Tab-separated table of C-alpha atoms in Angstrom:
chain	number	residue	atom	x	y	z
Q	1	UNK	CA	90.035	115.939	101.062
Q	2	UNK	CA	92.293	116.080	103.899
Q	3	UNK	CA	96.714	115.227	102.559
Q	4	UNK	CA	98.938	114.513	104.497
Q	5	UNK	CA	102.956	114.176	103.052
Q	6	UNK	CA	105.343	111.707	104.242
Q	7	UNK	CA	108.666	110.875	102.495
Q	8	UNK	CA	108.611	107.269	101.497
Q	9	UNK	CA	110.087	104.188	103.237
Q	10	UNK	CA	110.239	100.466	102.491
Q	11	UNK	CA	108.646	98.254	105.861
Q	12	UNK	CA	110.431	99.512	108.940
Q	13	UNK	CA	111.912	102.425	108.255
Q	14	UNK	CA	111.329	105.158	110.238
Q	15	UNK	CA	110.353	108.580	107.627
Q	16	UNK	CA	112.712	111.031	108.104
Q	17	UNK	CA	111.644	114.525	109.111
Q	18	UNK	CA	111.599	116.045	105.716
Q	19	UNK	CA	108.743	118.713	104.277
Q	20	UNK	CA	108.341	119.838	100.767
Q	21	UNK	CA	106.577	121.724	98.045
Q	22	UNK	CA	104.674	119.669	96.233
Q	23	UNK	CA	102.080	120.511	93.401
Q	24	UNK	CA	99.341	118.170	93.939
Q	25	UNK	CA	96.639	117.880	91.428
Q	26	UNK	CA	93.475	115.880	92.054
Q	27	UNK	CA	90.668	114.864	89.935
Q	28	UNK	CA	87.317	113.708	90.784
Q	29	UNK	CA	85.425	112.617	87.989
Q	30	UNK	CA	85.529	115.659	84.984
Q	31	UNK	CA	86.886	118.008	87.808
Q	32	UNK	CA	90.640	118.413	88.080
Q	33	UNK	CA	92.221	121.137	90.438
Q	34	UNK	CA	95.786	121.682	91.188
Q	35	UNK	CA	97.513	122.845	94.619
Q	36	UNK	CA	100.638	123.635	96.170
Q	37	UNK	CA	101.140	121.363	99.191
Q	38	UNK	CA	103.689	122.987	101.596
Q	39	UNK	CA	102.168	121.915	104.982
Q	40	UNK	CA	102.641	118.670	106.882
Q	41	UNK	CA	99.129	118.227	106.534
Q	42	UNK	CA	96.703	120.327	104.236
Q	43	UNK	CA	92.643	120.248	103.268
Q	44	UNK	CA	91.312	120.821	99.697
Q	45	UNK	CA	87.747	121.073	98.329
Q	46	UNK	CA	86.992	119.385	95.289
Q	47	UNK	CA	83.830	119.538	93.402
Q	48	UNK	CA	82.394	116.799	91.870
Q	49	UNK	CA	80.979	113.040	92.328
Q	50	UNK	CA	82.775	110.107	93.417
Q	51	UNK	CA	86.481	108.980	94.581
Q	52	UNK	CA	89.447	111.405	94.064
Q	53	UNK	CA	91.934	109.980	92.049
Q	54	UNK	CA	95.086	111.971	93.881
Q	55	UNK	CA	97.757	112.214	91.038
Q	56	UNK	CA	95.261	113.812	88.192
Q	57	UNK	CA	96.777	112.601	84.759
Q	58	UNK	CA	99.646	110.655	86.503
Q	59	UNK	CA	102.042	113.087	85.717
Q	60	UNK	CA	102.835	114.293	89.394
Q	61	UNK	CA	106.107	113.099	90.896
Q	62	UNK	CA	104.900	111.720	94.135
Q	63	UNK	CA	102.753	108.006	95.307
Q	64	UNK	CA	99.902	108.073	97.098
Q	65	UNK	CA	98.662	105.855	99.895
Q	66	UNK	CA	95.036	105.405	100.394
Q	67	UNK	CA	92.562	104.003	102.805
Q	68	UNK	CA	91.228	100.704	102.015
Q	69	UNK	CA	88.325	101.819	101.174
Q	70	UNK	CA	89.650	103.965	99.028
Q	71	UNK	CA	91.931	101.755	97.265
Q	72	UNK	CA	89.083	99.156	96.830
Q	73	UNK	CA	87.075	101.744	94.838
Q	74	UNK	CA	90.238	103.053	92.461
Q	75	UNK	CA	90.928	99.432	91.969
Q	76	UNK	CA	86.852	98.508	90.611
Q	77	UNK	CA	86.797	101.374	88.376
Q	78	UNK	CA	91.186	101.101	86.939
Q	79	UNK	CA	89.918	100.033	83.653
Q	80	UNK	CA	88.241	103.122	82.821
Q	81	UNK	CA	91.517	105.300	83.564
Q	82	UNK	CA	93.491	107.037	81.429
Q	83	UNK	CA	96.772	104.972	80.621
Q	84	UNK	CA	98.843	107.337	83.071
Q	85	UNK	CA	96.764	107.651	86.168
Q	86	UNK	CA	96.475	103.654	85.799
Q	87	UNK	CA	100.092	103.593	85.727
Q	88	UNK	CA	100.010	105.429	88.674
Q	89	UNK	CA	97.698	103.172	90.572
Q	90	UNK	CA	99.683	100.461	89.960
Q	91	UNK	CA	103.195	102.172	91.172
Q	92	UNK	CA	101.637	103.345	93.818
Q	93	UNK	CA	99.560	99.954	95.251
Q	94	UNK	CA	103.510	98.674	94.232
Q	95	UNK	CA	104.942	101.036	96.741
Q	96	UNK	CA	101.971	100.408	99.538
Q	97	UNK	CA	102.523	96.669	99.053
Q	98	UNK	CA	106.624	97.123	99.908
Q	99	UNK	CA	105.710	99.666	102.865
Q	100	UNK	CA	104.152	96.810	104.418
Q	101	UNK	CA	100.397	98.445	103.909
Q	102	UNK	CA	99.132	97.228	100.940
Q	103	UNK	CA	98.306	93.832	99.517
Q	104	UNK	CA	98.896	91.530	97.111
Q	105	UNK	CA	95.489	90.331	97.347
Q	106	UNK	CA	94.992	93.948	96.151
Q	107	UNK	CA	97.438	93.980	93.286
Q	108	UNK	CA	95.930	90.468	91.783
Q	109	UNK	CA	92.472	92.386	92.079
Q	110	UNK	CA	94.285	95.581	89.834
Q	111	UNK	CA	95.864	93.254	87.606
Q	112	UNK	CA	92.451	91.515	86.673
Q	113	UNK	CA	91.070	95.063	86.118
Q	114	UNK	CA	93.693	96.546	83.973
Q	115	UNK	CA	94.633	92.682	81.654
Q	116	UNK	CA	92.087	94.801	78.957
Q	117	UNK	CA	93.242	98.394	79.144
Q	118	UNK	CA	93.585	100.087	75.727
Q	119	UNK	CA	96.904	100.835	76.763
Q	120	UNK	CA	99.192	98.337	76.213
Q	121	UNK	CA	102.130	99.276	79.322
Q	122	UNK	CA	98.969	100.270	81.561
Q	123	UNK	CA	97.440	96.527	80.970
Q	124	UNK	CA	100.767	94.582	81.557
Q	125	UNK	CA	102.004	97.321	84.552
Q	126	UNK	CA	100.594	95.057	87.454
Q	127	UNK	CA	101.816	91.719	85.980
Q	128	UNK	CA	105.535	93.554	85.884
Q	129	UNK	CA	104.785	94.406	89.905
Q	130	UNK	CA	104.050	91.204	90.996
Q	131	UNK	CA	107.049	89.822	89.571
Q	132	UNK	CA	109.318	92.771	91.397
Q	133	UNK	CA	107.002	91.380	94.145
Q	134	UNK	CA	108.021	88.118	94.101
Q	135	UNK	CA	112.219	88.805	92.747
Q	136	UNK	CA	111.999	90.543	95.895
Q	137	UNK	CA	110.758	87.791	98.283
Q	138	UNK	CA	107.949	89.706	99.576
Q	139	UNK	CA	105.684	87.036	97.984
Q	140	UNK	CA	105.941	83.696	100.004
Q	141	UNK	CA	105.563	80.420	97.900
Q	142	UNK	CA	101.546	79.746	97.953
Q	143	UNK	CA	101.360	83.380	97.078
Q	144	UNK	CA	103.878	82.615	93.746
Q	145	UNK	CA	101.543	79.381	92.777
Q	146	UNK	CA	98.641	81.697	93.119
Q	147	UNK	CA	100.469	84.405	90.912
Q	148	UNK	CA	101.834	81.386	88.001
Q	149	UNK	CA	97.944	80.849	88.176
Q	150	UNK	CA	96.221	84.147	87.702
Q	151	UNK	CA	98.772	84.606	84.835
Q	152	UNK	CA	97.886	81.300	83.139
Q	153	UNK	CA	94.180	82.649	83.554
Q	154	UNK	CA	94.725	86.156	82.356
Q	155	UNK	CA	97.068	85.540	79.555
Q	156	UNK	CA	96.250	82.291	78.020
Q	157	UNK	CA	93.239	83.534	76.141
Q	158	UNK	CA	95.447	86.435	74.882
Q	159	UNK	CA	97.558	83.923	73.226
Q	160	UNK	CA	94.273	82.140	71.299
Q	161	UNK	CA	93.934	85.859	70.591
Q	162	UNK	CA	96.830	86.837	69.717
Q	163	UNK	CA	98.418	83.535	68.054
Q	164	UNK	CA	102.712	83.209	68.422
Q	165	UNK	CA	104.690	82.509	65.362
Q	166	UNK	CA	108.345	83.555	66.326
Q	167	UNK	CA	109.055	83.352	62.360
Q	168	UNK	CA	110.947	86.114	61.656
Q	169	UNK	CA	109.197	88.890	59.533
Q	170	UNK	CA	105.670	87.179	60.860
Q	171	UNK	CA	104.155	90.147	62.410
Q	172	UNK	CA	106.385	92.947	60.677
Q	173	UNK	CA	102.893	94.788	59.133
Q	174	UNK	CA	100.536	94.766	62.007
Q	175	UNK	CA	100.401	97.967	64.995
Q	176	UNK	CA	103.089	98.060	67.464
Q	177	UNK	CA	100.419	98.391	70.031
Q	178	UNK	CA	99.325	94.778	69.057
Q	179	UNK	CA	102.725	93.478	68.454
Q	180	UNK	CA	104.163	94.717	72.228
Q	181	UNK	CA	101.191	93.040	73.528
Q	182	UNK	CA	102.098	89.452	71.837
Q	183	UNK	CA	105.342	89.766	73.553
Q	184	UNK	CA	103.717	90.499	76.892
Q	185	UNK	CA	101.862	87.968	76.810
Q	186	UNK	CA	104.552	85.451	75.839
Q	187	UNK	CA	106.972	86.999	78.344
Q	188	UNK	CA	104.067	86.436	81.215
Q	189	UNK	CA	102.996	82.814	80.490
Q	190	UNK	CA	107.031	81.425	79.605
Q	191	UNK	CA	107.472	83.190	82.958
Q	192	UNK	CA	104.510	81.723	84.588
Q	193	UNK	CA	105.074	77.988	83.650
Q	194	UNK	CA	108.854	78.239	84.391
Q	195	UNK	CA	109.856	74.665	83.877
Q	196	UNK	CA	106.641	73.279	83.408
Q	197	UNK	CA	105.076	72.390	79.980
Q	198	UNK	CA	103.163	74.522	77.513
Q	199	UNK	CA	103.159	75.014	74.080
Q	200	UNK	CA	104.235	78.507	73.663
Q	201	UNK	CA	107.362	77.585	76.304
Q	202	UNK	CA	108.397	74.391	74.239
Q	203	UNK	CA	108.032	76.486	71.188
Q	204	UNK	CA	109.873	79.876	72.239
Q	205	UNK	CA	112.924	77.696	73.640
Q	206	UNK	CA	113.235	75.604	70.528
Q	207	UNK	CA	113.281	78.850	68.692
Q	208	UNK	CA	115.663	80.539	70.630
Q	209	UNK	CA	117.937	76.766	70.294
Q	210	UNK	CA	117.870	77.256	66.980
Q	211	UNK	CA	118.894	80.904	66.720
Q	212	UNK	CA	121.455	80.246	68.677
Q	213	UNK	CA	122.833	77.009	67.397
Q	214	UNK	CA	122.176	77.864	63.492
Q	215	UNK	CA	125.087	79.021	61.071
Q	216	UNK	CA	125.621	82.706	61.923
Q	217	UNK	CA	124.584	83.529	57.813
Q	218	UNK	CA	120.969	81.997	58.334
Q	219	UNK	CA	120.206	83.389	61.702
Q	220	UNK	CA	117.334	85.918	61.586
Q	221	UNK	CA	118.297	89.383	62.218
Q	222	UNK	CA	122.001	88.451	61.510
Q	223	UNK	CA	122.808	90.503	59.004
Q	224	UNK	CA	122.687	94.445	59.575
Q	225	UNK	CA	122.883	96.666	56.539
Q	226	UNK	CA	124.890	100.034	57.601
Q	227	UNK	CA	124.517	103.345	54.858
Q	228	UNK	CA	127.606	106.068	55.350
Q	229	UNK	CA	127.121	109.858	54.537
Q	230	UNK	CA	129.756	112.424	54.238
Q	231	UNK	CA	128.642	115.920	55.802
Q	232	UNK	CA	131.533	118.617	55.832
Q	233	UNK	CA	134.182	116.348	55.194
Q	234	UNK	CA	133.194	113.622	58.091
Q	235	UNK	CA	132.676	110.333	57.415
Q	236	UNK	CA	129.408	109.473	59.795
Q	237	UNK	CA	128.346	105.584	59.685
């Protein structure tokens, strides 16, 4: 596999002329190997079957850009990462996409992969890049219908799934893991719909009316009970 390093610029900026030591580890399938990159341009051999996945656990500090071939094959197989190299993918497709390389034809493809991921910040990660993607204007306005869209479409079986009570207490005994996912998916179809209709929009906003509007003694969360110990004399609240 053939690297080449480049110091990372938005669409249009020239990279300056800037050369580091990187350690670069790289795993194809059950093979990981780890090398120091210190050239403008270096070759490694990696044993093994199948595409290279060039940030092995996702724990290097550097993106990647790919070919798109390459990308097309990460992307098919993202749902069978681990939770940090797909976090990875998507920061780096993120990055590709704002270099004025990638797609966002390619992100909605990742996103549809990852929506299932076992991890719950891996399978929201590309719905949270789209929207920097479209805060940042780089989506035009048929490509923000297509993205309310694909949301409706990915999360609105999540939310037959998942059911939405915004009681307070409701969910207080069930995993985090499944309770951070609820308010992903809440957060992604209220954002989705905007000011259209829906019954989990109509039902958050009358919820947060009401916690707003209601007597400060009723409202949920209100009150906060505070313990003081004394440890050498100081009084620590």
């Amino acid at each position: 596999m053939t690297v080449t390093q480049l110091p990372y610029t938005t669409a249009g900026v020239a990279p300056p002329e800037t050369l580091w030591t990187i350690p670069l580890c790289l795993r194809r399938g059950a093979v990981r190997r780890c090398f120091i990159l210190d050239q403008r341009t270096q070759t490694f051999e990696l044993p093994g079957e199948g595409e290279v996945f060039p940030n092995a656990g996702g724990t290097g500090y550097y993106r990647f850009e790919l070919t798109a071939g390459h990308w097309k094959s990460l992307i098919a197989t993202a749902d069978g990462l681990p939770g940090g190299e797909a976090l990875a993918l998507v920061d780096s497709l993120y990055a590709s996409i704002r270099a004025g390389r990638g797609t966002i034809n390619e992100m909605a493809a990742l996103q549809r992969k990852l929506i299932r991921h076992d991890d719950p910040h891996a399978a929201d990660a590309p719905d949270k890049a789209m929207s920097r993607l479209v805060r940042e204007n780089i989506v035009g306005a048929q490509g923000r219908r297509g993205f309310r869209q694909l949301r409706d479409r990915l999360y609105g079986p999540f939310l037959k799934e998942y059911g939405f009570d915004p009681r307070f207490g409701v969910y207080a005994r069930e995993p985090a893991s499944r309770a951070q996912r609820r308010v992903q998916v809440v957060n992604a179809l209220v954002g989705a719909r905007g000011d259209a209709p829906c019954a989990v929009c109509s039902k958050t906003r009358r919820w947060l009316t009401w916690r707003e509007t209601a007597p400060r003694w009723i409202r949920p969360g209100s009150i906060t009970l505070s313990t003081s110990t004394s440890t050498n004399g100081t009084l620590r609240r």
